[in-house]
Short mmCIF file of C-alpha atoms in Angstrom, two decimals:
data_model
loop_
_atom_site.label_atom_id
_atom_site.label_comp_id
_atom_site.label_asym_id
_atom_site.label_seq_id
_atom_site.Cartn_x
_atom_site.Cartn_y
_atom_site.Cartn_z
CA UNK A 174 -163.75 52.77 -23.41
CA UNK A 175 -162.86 56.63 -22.89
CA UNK A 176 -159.37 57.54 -21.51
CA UNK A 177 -158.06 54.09 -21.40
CA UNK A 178 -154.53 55.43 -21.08
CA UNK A 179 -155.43 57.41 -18.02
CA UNK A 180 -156.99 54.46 -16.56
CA UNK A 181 -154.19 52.23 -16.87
CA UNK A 182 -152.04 54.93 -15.02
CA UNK A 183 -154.46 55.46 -12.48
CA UNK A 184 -154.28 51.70 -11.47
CA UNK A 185 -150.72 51.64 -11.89
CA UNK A 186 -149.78 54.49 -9.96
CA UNK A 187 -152.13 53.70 -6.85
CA UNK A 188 -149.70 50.12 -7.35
CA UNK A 189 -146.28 51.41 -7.45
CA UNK A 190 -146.40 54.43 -4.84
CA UNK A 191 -143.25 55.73 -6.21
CA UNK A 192 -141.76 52.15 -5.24
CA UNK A 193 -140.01 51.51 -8.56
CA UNK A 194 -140.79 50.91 -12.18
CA UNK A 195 -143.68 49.41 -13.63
CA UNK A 196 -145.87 48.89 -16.95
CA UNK A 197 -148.82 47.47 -18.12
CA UNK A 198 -149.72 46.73 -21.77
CA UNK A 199 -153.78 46.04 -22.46
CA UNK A 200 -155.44 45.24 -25.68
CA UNK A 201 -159.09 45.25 -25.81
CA UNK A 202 -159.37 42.04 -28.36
CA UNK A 203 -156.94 40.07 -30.41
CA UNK A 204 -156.93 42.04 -33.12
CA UNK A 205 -155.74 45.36 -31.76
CA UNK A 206 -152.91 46.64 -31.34
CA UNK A 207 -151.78 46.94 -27.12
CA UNK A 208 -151.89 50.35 -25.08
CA UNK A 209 -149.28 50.32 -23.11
CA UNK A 210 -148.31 52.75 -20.10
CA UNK A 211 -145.46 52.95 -17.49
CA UNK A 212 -143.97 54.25 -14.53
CA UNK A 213 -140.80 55.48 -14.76
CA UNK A 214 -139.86 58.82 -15.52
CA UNK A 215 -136.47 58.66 -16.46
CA UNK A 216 -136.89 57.26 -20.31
CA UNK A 217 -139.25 57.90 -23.18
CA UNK A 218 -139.28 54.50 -23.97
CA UNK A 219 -141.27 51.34 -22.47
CA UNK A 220 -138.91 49.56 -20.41
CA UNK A 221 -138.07 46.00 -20.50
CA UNK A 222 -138.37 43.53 -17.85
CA UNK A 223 -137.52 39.07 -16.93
CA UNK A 224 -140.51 37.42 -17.68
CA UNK A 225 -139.66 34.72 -15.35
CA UNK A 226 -142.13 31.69 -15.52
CA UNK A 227 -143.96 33.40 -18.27
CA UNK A 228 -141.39 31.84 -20.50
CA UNK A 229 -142.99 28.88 -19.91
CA UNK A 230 -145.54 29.88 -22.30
CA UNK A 231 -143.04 30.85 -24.73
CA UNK A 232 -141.82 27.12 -24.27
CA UNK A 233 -144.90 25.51 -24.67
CA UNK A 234 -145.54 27.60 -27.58
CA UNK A 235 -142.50 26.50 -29.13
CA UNK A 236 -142.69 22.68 -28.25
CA UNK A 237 -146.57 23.08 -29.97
CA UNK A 238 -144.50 24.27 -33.02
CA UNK A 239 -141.40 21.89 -33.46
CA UNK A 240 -144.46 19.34 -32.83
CA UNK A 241 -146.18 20.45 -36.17
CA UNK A 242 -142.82 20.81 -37.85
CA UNK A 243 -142.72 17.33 -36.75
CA UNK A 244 -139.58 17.02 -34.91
CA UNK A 245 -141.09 15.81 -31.81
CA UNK A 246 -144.27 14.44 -30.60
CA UNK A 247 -145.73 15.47 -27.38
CA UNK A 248 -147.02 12.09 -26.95
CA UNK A 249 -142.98 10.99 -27.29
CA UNK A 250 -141.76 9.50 -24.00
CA UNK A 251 -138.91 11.46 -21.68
CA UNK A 252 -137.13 7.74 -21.80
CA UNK A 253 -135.88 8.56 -25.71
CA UNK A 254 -133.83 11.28 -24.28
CA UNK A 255 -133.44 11.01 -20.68
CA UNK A 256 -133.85 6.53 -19.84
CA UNK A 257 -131.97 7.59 -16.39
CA UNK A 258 -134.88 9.35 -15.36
CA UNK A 259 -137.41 6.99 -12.89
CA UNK A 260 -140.01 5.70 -15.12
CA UNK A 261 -138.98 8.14 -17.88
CA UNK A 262 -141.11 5.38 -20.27
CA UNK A 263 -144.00 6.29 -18.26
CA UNK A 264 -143.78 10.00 -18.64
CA UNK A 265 -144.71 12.07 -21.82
CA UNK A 266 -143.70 15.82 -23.19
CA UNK A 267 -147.20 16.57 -22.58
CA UNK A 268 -146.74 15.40 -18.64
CA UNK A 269 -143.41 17.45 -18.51
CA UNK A 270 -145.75 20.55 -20.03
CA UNK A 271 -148.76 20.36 -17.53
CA UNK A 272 -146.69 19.39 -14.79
CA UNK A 273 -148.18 15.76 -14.05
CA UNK A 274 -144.69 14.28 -14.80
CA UNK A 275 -143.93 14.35 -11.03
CA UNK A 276 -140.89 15.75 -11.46
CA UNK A 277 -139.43 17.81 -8.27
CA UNK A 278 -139.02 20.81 -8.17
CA UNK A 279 -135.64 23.07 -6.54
CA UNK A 280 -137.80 26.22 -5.67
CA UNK A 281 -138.35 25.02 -1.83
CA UNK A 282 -134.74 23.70 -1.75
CA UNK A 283 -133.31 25.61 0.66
CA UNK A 284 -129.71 24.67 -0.70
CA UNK A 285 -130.82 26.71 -3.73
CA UNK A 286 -131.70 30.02 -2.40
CA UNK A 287 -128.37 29.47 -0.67
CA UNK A 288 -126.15 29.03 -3.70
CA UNK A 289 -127.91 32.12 -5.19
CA UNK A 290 -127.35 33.91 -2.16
CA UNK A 291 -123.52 33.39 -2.34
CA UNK A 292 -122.69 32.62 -5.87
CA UNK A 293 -125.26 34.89 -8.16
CA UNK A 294 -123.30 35.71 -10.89
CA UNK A 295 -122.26 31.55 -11.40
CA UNK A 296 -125.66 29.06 -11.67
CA UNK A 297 -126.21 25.72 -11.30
CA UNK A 298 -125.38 23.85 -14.06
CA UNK A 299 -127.68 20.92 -16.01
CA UNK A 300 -126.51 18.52 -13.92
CA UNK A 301 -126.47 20.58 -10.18
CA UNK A 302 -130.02 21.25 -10.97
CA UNK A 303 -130.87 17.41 -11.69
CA UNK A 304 -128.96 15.98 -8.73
CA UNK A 305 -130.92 17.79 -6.20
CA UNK A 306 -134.25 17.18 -8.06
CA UNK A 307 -135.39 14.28 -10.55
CA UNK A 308 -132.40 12.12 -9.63
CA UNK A 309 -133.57 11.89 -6.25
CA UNK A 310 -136.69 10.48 -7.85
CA UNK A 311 -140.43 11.20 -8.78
CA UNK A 312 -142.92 13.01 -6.41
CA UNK A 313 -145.46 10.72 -7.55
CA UNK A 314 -146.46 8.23 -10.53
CA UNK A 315 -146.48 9.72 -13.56
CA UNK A 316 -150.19 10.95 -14.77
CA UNK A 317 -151.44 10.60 -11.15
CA UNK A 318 -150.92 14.13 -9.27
CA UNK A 319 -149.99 17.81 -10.39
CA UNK A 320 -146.76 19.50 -8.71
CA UNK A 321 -145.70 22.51 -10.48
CA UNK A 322 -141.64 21.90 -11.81
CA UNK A 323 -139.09 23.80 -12.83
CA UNK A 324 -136.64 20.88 -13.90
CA UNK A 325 -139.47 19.63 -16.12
CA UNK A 326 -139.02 22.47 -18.20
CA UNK A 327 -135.67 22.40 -18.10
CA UNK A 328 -135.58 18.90 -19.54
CA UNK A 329 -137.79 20.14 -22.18
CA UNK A 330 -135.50 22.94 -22.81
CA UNK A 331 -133.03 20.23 -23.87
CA UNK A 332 -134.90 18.41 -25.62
CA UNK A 333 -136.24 21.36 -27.76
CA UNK A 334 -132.18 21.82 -28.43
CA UNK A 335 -131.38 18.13 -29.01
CA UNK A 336 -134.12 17.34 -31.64
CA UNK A 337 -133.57 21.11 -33.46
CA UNK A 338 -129.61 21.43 -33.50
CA UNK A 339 -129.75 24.64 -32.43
CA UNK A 340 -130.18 26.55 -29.06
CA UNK A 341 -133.02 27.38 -26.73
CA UNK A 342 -132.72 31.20 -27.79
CA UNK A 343 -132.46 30.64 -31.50
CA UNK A 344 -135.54 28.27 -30.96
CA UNK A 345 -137.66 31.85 -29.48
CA UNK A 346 -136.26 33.44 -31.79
CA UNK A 347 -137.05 31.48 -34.64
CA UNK A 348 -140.16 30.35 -33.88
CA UNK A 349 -141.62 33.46 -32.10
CA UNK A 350 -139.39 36.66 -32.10
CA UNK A 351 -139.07 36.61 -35.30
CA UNK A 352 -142.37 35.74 -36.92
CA UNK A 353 -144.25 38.45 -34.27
CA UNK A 354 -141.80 40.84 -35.18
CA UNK A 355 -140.96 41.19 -31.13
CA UNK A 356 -138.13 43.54 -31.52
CA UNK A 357 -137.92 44.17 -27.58
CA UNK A 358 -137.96 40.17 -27.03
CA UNK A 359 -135.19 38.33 -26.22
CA UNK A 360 -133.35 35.66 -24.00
CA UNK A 361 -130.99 36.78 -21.77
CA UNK A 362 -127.90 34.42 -21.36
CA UNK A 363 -125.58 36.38 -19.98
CA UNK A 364 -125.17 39.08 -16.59
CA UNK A 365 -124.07 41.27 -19.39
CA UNK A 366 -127.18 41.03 -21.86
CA UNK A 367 -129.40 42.49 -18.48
CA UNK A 368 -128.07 45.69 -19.09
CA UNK A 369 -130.87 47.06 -20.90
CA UNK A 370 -133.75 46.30 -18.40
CA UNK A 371 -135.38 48.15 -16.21
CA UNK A 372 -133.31 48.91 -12.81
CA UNK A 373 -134.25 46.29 -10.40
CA UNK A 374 -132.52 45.03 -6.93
CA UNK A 375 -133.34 42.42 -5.04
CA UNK A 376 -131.68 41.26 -1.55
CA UNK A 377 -131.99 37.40 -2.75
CA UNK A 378 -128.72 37.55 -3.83
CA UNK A 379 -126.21 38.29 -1.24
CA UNK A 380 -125.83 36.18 2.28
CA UNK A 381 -126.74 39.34 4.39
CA UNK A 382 -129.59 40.36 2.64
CA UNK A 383 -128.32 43.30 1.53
CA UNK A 384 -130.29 45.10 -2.09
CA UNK A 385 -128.09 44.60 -5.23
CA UNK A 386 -128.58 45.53 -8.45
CA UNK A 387 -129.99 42.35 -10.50
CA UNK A 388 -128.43 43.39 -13.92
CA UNK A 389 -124.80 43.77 -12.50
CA UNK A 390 -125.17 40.11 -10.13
CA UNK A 391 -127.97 38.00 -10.96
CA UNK A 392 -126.73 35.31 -13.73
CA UNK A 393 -130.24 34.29 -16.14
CA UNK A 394 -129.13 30.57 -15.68
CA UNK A 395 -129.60 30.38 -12.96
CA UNK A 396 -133.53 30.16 -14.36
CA UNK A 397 -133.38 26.58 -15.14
CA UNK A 398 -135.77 26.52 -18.01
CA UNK A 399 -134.71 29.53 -19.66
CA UNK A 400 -135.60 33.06 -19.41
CA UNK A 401 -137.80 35.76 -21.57
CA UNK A 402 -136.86 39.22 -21.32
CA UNK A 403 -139.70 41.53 -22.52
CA UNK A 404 -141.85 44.45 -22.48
CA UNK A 405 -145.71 44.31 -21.61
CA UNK A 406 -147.03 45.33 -24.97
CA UNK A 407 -145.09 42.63 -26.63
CA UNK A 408 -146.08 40.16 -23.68
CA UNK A 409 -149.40 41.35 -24.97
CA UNK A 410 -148.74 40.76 -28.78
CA UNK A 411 -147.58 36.97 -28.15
CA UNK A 412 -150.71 36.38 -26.14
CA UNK A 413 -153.07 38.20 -28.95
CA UNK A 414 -151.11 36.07 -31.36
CA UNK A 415 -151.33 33.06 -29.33
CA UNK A 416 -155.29 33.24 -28.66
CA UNK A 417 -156.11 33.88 -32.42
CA UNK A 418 -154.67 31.36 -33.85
CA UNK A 419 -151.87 33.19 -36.01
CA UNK A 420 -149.08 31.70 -34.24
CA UNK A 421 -150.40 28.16 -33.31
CA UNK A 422 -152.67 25.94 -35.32
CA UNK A 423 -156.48 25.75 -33.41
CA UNK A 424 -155.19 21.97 -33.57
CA UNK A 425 -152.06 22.88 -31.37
CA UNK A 426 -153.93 25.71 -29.40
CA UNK A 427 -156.75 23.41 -28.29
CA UNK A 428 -154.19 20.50 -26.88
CA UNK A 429 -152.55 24.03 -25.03
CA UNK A 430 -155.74 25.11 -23.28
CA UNK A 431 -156.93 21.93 -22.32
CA UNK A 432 -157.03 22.21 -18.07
CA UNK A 433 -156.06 19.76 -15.61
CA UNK A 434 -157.29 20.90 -12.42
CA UNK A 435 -154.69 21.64 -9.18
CA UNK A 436 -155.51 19.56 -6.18
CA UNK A 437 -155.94 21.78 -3.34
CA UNK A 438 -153.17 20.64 -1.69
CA UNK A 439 -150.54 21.20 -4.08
CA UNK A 440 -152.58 24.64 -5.13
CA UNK A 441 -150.50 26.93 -2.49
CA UNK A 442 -146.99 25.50 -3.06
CA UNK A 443 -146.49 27.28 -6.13
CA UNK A 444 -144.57 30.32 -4.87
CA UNK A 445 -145.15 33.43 -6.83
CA UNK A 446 -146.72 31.28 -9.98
CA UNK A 447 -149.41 30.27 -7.87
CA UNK A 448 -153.10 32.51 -8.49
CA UNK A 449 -154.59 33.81 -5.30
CA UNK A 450 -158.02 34.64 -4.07
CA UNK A 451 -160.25 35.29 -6.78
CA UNK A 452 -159.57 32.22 -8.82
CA UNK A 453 -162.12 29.75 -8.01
CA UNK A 454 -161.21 26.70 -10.11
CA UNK A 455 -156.55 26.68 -10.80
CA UNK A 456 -155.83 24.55 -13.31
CA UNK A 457 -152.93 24.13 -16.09
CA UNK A 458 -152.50 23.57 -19.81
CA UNK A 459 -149.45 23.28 -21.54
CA UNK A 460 -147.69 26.45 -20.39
CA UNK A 461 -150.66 28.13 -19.28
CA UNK A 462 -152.24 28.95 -15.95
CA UNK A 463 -155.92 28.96 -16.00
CA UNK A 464 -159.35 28.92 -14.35
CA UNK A 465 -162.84 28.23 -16.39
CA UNK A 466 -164.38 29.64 -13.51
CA UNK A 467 -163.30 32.75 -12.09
CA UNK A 468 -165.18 35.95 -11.75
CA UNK A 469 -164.04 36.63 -14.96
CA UNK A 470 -164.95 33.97 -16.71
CA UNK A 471 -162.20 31.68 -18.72
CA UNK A 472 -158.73 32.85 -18.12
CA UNK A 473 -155.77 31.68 -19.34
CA UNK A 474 -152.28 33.34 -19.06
CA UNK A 475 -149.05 32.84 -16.84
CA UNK A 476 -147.23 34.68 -13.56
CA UNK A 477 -143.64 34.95 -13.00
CA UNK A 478 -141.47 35.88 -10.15
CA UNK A 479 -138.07 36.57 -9.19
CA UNK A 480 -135.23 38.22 -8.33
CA UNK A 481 -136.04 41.88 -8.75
CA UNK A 482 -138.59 41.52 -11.08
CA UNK A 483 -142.61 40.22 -10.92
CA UNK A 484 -144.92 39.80 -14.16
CA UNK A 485 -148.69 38.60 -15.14
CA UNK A 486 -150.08 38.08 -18.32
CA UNK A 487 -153.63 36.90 -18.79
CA UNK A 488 -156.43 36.47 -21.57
CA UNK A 489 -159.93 36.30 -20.85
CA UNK A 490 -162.28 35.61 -23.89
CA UNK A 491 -165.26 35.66 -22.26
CA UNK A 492 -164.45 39.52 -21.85
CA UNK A 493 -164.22 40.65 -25.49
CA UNK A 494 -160.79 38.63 -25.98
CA UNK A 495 -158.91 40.89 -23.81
CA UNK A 496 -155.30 40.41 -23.19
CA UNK A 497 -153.42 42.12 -20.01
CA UNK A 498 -149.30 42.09 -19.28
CA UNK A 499 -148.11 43.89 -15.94
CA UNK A 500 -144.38 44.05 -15.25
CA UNK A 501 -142.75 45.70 -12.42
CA UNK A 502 -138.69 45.89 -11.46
CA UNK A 503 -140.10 46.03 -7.80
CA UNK A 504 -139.15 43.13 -5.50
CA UNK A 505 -141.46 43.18 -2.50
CA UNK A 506 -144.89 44.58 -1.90
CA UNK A 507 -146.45 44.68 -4.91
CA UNK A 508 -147.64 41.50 -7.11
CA UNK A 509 -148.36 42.38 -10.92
CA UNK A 510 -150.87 39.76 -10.85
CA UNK A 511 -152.79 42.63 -8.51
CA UNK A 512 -152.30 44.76 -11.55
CA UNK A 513 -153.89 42.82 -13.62
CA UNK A 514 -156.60 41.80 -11.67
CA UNK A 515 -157.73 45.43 -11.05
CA UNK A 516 -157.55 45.60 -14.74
CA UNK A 517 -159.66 42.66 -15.61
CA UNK A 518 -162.20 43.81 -12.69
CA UNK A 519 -162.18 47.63 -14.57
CA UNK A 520 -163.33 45.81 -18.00
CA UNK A 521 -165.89 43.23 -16.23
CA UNK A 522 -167.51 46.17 -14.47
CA UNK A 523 -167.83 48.12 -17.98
CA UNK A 524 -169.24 45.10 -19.75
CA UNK A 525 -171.75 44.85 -17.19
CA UNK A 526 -172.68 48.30 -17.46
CA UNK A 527 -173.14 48.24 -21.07
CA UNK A 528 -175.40 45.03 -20.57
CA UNK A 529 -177.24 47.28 -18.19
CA UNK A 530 -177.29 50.17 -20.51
CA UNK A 531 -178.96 48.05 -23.46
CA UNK A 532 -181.27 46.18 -21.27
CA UNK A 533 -183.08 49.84 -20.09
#
C-alpha cells in the first residue's frame, strides 16, 4: 500500500481535531515490523499511553504461559485459592478468563465512581474491591451466562502472584516485556511512575467534575486487575507476537481464541470494552474480544477505557494478518476503537480492489 504513513495521519487527524494526543501503530502481517504515527507535536518520540482493559490480554497471555510452565492449570478450580468464594469448586481459571465465572463486576457501582471521585490518588484495596462484588455473591451459576468482570481478573491477578512468588509486574515483565524486547512496556504501580505518559485529564476524578491531570491524581490501583502502560507499536508487536505463535504455543493460542458468544442482553453493559455497531457476532476468549463474523471477517483483539485515556487493539487474519493499536490521552468524544475501525475498513476496501484488479 502507497503512503501508508500519510494514511494513518489522515484518519487520525480527521479523529483528534486538535482535541489532544493520539497514535496509531499498524502492521500489515505478523511478520513486519509496525508503522506507527501520532498526534502530538510537542515530542519526537511516540508517546505512551494506559492500556486499560487491554491488559487483560497481557493477563491471559501470561496465565497461558505459567500454565505451560506448569504452575497452574486453567482447568484448576478458584476453590484452591479462594474456598470463600460461592461455589468457588464450581468455577475454573478458564471461567474467571472468559468471564462465565459470574463474578460481579464494580464498574456500574455507583459507590465506586464515587470513591474515585473523592479519593483518586488512594484505591480500593483487595478486599474493598471484593466486599462490594463477589462477596455479595455470583451473578449467575458458574458456566451458565457471560457478564464481563473486573474482580475476576483481579482474582487471577493473585493467583498469578501466589503460585509464581513474585509480583503481577515482574510476571509482564518476565513473561512478556522482556522476551518481546517491549522497552516502552510497563506496569504502572504508582501516581509517580505516570509521569512519562502522554498528558491526559479527565473530570472522573474530582466531586465537581472539574479536568485534572491523570498523571499527578489518578492512582493505577485503582485498576483492579492491573494496568499496562504502552505505546501502539508495541501494543502492535505483542499482538503480532501473540497471533504467530512466537509467544504462545498454537496449543495455548487455540484454547485463547476459542469464542463464547455474548448474550444480547449482557452485550451493551460492557461500558467502554463493549464493540459497537459493526460487530455482528461479540464473543470472548481468554482475554480477547472477538467476532467470527464481522465485516471484516475474524477479529480478535481488546478495548480499554478510562480515566483520561481510551485504546483498541485488533487482529484480523482474514485481512492479510493485520494488526491495528489506537491510543488517545483524550477523554470524551473520540473512541479509538473508531480509529481502528476506519483503519480496518481502509485495508478491506484495498483487498477488495486488488481482488477486482486481478479478476479484470
Amino acid at each position: 500500500m502507497k503512503d501508508l504513513r500519510k494514511q494513518l495521519l489522515e484518519i487520525l487527524n480527521a479523529q483528534v481535531q486538535n482535541r489532544g494526543i493520539a497514535g496509531v501503530a499498524v502492521a500489515l502481517n505478523p511478520s513486519t515490523q509496525p508503522e506507527s504515527v501520532w498526534y502530538d507535536s510537542a515530542t519526537v518520540d511516540e508517546p505512551i499511553f494506559l492500556a486499560y482493559s487491554i491488559t487483560k490480554t497481557f493477563s491471559a497471555a501470561m496465565l497461558l504461559l505459567l500454565q505451560e510452565d506448569g504452575q497452574l492449570s486453567l482447568e484448576d478450580s478458584l476453590a484452591r485459592w479462594f474456598p470463600e468464594i460461592a461455589q468457588a469448586d464450581c468455577i475454573s481459571l478458564r471461567q474467571l478468563l472468559n468471564h462465565t465465572a459470574g463474578i460481579p463486576d464494580y464498574g456500574s457501582l455507583q459507590a465506586y465512581h464515587d470513591s474515585v471521585r473523592s479519593y483518586p490518588s488512594t484505591p480500593w484495596t483487595f478486599e474493598q474491591f471484593a466486599a462490594v462484588t463477589f462477596e455479595q455473591g455470583l451473578c449467575f451459576t458458574p458456566g451458565t451466562s457471560w457478564a464481563y468482570s473486573n474482580p475476576g481478573y483481579m482474582l487471577l491477578k493473585r493467583i498469578a502472584e501466589v503460585v509464581s512468588g513474585i509480583s503481577y509486574r515482574e510476571l509482564i515483565f518476565k513473561y512478556i516485556i522482556q522476551p518481546l524486547g517491549l522497552s516502552q512496556t510497563f506496569v504502572p504501580e504508582s501516581i509517580e511512575e505516570l509521569s512519562s505518559l502522554a498528558p491526559a485529564t479527565s473530570r472522573a476524578l474530582a466531586v465537581d467534575k472539574t479536568t485534572r491531570d491523570v498523571r499527578q491524581y489518578y492512582h493505577p490501583g485503582w485498576v483492579s486487575h492491573g494496568v499496562i502502560a504502552s505505546t501502539p507499536s508495541e501494543i502492535v508487536m505483542f499482538l503480532n507476537s501473540l497471533f504467530s505463535n512466537r509467544l504462545l504455543s498454537p496449543q495455548s493460542l487455540k484454547q485463547m481464541v476459542e469464542l463464547v458468544p455474548i448474550a444480547p442482553q449482557t452485550s451493551t453493559n460492557i461500558s467502554t470494552q463493549q464493540p459497537t455497531l459493526p460487530w455482528l457476532k461479540p464473543s470472548y476468549g481468554l482475554g480477547l474480544m472477538g467476532d467470527p463474523a464481522s465485516k471484516w471477517g475474524l477479529v480478535l483483539g481488546h478495548n480499554g477505557g478510562g480515566p483520561g485515556y481510551s485504546a483498541s487493539a485488533f487482529h484480523a487474519p482474514e485481512l492479510g494478518g493485520i494488526s491495528i493499536c489506537a491510543m488517545c490521552a483524550i477523554e470524551e468524544g473520540i473512541k479509538a476503537e473508531e480509529i481502528v475501525f476506519t483503519v480496518l475498513d481502509l485495508f478491506k476496501s484495498t483487498k477488495e480492489i486488488a481482488v477486482h484488479d486481478l479478476q479484470i
